[in-house]
CSV table of N, CA and C in Angstrom, one decimal:
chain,number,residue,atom,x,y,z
A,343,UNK,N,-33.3,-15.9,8.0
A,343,UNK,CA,-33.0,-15.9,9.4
A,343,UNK,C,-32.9,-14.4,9.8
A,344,UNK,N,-34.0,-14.5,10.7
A,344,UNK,CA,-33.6,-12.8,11.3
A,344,UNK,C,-32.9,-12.4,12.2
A,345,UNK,N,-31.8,-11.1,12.1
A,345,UNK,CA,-31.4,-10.8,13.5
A,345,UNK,C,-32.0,-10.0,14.0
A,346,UNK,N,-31.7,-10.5,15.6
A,346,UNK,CA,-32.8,-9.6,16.7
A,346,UNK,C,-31.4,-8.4,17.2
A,347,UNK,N,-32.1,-6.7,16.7
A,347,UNK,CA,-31.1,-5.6,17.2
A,347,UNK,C,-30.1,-6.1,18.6
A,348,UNK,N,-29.1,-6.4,18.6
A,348,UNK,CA,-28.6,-6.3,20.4
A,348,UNK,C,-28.6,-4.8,20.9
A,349,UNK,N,-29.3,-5.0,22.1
A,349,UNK,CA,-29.7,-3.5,23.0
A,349,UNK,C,-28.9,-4.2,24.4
A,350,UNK,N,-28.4,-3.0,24.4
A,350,UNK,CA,-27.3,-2.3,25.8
A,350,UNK,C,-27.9,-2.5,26.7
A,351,UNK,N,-28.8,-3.6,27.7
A,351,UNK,CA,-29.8,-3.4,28.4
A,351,UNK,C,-28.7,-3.0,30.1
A,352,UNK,N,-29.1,-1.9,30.6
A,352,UNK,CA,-28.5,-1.4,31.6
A,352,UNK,C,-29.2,-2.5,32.8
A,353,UNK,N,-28.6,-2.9,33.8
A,353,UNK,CA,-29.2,-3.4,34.6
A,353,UNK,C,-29.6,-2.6,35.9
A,354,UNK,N,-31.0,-2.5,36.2
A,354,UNK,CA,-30.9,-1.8,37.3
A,354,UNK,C,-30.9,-2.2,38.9
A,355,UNK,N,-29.6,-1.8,39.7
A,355,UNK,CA,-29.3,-2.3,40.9
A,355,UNK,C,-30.0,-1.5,42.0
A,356,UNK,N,-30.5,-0.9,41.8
A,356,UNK,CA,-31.5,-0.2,42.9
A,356,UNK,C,-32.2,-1.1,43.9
A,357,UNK,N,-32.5,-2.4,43.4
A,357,UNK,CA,-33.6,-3.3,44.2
A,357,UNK,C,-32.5,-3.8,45.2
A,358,UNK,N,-31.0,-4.0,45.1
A,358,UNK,CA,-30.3,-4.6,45.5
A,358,UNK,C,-29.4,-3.8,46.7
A,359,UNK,N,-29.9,-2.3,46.8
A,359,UNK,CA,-29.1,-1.8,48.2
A,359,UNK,C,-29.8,-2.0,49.1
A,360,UNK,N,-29.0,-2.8,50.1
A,360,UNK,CA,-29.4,-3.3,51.3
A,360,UNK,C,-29.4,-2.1,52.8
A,361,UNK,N,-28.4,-1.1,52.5
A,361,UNK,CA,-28.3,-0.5,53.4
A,361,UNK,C,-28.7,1.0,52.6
A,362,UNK,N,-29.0,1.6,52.8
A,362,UNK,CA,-29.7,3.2,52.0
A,362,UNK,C,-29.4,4.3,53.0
A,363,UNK,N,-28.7,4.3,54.7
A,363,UNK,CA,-28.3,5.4,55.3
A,363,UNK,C,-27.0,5.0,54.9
A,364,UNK,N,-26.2,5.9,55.5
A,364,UNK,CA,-24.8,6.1,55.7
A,364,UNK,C,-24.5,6.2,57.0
A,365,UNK,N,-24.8,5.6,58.1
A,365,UNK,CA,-24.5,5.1,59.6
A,365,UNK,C,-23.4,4.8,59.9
A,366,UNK,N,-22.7,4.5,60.7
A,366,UNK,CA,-21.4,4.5,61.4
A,366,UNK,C,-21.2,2.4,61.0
A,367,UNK,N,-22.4,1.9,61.5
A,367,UNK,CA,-22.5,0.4,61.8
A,367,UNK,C,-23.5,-0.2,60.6
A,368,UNK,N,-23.4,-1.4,60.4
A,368,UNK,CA,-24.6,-2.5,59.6
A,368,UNK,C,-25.0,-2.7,61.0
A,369,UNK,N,-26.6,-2.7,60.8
A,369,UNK,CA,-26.9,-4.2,61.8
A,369,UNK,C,-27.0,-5.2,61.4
A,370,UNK,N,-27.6,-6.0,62.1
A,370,UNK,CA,-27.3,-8.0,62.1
A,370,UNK,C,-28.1,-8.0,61.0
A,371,UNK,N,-30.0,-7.4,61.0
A,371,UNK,CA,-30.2,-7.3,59.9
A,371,UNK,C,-30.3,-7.6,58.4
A,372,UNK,N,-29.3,-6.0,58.6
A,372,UNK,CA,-28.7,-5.8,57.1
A,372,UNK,C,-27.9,-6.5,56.2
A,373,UNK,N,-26.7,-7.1,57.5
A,373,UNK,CA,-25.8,-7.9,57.1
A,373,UNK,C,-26.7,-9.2,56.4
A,374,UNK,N,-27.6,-9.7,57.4
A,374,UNK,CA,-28.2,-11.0,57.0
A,374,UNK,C,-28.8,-10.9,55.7
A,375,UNK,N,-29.5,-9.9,55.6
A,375,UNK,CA,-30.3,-9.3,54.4
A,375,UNK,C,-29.0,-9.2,53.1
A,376,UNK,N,-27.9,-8.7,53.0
A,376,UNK,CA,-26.7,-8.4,52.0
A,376,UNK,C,-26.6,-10.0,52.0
A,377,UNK,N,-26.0,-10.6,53.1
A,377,UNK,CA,-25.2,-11.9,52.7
A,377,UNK,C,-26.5,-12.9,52.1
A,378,UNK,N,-27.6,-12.7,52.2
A,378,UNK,CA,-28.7,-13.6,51.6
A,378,UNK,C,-28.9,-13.3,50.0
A,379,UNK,N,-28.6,-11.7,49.6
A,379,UNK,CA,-28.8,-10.9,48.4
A,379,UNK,C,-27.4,-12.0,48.0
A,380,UNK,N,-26.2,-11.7,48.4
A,380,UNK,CA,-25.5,-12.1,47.6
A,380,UNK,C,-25.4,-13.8,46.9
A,381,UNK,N,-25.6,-14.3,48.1
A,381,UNK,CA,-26.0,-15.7,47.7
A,381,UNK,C,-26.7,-16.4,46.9
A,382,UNK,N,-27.8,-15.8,46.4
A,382,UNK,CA,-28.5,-15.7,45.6
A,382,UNK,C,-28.4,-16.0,44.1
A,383,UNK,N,-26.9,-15.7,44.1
A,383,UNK,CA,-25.8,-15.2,42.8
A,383,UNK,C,-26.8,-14.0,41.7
A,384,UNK,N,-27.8,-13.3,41.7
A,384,UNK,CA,-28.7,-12.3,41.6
A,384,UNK,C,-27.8,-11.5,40.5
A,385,UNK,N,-26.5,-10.8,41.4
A,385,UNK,CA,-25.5,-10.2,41.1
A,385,UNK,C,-24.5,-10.4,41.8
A,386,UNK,N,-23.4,-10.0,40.6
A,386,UNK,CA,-22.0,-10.6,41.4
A,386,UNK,C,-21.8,-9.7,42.9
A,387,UNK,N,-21.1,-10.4,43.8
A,387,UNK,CA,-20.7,-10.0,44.9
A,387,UNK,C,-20.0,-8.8,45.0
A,388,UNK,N,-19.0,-8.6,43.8
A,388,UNK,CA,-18.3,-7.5,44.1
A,388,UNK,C,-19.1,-6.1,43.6
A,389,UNK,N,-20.1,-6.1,43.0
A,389,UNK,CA,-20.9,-5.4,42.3
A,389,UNK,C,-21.9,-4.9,43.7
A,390,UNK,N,-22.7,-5.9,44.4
A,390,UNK,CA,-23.4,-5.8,45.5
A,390,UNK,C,-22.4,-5.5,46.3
A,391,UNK,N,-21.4,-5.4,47.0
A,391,UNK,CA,-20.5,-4.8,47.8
A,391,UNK,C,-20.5,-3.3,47.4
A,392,UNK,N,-20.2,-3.5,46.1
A,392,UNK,CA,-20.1,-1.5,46.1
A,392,UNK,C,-21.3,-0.7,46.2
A,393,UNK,N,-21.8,-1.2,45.4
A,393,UNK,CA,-23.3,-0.5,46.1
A,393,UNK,C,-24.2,-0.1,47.2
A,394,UNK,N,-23.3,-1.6,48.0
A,394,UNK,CA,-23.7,-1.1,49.4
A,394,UNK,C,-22.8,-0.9,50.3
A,395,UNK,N,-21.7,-0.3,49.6
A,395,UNK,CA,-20.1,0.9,50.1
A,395,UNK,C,-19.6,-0.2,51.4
A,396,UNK,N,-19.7,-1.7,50.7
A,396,UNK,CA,-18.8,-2.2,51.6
A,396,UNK,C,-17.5,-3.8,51.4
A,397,UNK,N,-16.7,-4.0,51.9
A,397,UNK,CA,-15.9,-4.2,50.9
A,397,UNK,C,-16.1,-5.8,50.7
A,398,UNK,N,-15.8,-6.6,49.9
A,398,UNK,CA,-15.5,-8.1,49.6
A,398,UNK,C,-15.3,-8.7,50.6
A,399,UNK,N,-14.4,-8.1,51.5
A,399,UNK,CA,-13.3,-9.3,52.1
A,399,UNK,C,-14.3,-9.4,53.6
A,400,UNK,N,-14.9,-7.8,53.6
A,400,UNK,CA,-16.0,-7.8,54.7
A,400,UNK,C,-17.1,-8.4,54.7
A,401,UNK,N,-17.3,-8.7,53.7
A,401,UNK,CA,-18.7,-9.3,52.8
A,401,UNK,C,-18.7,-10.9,53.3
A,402,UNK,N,-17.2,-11.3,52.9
A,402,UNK,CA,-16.9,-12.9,53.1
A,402,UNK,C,-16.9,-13.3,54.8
A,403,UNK,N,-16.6,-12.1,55.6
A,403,UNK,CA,-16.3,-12.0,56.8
A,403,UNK,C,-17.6,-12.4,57.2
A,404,UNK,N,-18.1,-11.9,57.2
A,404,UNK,CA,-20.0,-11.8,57.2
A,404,UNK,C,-20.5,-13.1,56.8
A,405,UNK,N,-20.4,-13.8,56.6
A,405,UNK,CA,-21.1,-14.7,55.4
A,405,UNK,C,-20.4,-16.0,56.0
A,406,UNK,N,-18.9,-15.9,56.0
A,406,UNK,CA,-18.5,-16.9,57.2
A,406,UNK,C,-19.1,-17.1,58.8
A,407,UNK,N,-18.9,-15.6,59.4
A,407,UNK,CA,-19.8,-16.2,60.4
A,407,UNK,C,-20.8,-16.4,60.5
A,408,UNK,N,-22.1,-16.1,59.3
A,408,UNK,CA,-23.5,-16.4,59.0
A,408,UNK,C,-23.6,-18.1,58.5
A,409,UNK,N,-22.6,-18.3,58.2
A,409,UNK,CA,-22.9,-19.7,58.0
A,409,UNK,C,-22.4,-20.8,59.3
A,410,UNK,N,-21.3,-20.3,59.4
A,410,UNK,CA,-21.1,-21.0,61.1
A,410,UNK,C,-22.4,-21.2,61.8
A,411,UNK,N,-22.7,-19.7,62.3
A,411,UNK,CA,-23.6,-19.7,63.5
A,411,UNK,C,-24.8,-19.4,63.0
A,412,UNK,N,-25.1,-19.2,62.4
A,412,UNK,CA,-27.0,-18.2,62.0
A,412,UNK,C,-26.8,-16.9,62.1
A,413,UNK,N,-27.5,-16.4,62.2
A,413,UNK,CA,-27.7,-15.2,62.4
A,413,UNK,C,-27.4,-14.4,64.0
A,414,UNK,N,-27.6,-15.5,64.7
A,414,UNK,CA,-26.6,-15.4,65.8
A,414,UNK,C,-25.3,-15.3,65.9
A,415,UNK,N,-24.3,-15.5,64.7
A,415,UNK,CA,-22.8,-15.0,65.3
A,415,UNK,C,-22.7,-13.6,64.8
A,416,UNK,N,-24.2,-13.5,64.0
A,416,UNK,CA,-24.0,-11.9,63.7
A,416,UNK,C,-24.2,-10.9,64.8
A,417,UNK,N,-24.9,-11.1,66.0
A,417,UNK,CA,-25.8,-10.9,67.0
A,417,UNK,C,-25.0,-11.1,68.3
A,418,UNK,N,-23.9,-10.5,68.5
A,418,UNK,CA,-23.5,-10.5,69.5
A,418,UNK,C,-23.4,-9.7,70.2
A,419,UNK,N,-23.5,-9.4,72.0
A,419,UNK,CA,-24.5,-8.7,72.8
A,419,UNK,C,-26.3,-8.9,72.8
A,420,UNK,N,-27.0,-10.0,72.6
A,420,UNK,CA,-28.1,-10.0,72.2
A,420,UNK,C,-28.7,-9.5,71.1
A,421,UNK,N,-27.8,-9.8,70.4
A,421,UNK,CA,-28.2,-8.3,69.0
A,421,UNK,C,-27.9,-6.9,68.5
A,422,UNK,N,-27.4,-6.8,69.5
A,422,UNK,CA,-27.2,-5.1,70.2
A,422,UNK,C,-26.0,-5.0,69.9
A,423,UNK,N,-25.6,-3.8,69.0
A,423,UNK,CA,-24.5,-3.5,68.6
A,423,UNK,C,-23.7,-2.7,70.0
A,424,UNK,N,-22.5,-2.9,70.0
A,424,UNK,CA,-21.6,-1.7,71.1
A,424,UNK,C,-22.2,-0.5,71.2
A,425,UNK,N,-22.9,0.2,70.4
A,425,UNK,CA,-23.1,1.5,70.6
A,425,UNK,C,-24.8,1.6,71.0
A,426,UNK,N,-25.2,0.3,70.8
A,426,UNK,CA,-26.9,0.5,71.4
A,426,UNK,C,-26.6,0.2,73.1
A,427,UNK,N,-25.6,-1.1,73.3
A,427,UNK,CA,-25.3,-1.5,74.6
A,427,UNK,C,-25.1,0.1,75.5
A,428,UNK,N,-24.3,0.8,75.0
A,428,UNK,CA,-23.9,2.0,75.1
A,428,UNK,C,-24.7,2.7,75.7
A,429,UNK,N,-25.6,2.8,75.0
A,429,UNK,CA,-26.8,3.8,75.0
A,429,UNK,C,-28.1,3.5,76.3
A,430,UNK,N,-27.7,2.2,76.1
A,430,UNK,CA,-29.1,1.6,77.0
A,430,UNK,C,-28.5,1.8,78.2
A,431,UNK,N,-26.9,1.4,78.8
A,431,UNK,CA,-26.8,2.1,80.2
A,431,UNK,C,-26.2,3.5,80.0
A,432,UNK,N,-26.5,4.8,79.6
A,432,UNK,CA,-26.3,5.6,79.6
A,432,UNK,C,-28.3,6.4,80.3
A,433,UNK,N,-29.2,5.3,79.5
A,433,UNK,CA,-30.7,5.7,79.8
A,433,UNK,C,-30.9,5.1,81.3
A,434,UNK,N,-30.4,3.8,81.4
A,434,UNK,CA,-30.5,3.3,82.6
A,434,UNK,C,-30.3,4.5,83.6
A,435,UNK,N,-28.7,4.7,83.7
A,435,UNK,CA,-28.0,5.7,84.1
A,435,UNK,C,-29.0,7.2,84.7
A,436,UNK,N,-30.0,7.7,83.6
A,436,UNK,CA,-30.9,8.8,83.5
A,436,UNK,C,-31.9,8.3,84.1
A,437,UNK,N,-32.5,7.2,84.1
A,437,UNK,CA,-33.5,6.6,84.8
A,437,UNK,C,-33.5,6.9,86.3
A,438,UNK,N,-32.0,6.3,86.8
A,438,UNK,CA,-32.0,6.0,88.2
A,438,UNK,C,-32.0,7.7,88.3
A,439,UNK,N,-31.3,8.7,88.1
A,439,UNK,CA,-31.0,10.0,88.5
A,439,UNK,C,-33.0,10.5,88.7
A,440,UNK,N,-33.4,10.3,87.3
A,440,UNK,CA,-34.7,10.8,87.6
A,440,UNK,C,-35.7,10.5,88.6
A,441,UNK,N,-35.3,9.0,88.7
A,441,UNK,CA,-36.7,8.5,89.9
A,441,UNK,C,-36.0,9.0,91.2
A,442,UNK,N,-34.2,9.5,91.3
A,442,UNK,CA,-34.2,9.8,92.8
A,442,UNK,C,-34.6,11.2,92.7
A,443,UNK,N,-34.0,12.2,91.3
A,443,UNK,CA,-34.7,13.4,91.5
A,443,UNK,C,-35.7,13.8,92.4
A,444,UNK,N,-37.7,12.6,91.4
A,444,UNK,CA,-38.4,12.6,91.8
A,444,UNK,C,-38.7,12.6,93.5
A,445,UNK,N,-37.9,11.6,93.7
A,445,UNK,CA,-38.0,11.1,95.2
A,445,UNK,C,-37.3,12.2,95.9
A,446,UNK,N,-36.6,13.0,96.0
A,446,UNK,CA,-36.3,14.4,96.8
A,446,UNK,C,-37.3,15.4,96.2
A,447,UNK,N,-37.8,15.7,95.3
A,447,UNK,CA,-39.1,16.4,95.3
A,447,UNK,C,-40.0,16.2,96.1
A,448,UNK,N,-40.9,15.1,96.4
A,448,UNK,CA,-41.8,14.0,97.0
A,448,UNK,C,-41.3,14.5,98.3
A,449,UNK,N,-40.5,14.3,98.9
A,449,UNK,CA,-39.5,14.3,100.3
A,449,UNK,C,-39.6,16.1,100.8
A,450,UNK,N,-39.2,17.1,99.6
A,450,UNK,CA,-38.9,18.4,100.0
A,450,UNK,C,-40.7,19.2,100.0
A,451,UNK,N,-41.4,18.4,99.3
A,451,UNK,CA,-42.7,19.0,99.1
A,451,UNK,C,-43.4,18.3,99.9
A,452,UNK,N,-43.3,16.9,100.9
A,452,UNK,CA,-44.1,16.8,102.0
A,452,UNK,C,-43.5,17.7,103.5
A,453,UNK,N,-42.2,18.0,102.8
A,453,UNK,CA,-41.6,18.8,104.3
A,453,UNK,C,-42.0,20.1,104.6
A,454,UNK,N,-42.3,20.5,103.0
A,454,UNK,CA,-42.5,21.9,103.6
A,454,UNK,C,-44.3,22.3,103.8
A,455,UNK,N,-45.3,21.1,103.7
A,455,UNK,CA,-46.1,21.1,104.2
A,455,UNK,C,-46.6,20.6,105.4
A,456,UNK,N,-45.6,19.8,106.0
A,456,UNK,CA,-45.3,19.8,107.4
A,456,UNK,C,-45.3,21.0,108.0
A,457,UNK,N,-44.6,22.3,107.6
A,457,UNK,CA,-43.5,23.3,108.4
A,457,UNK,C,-44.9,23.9,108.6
């Protein structure tokens, strides 16, 4: 009977970070992408939480409302996190300033070809 050496085999979790910046927020995404990783049972949960520097209990949080609703309870505002919502009427905002800009340019440069 032969024995086969037991080797230390390290496992490597590299394939399994879901998020790779360090951002303020997950998107819906990511989240969907983690809670699908974990379910998997691939690797344990709490192992995939650290690696992707986030915790269990948020993990479960996640995963609850991904199973409630789809991927839709992750997706609230149309998808759009608070800080994209944010952002979009802030551009809106820049929009309207620029097209009236425009429009008193338009107005001051047909006037002074009138004079």
């Amino acid at each position: 009977m032969s024995k086969e050496p037991k080797t230390n085999a390290v496992t490597d979790y590299s394939s399994y970070v879901v998020r790779r910046s360090l951002e303020e927020y997950w998107r819906a995404e990511e989240k969907v992408e983690l809670i699908i990783v974990g379910m998997t049972g691939k690797i344990p949960v709490t192992t995939l939480c650290k690696i992707n520097n986030v915790t269990p209990s948020q993990y479960y949080e996640w995963r609850e409302k991904f199973l409630a609703t789809g991927k839709q309870g992750l997706m609230a505002n149309g998808g759009k996190t608070q800080r994209e919502s944010e952002l979009e009427k802030k551009i809106n905002i820049l929009e309207r300033c620029i097209g009236e800009l425009t429009l008193e340019k338009e107005l001051l440069k047909k006037i002074s070809e009138d004079s």
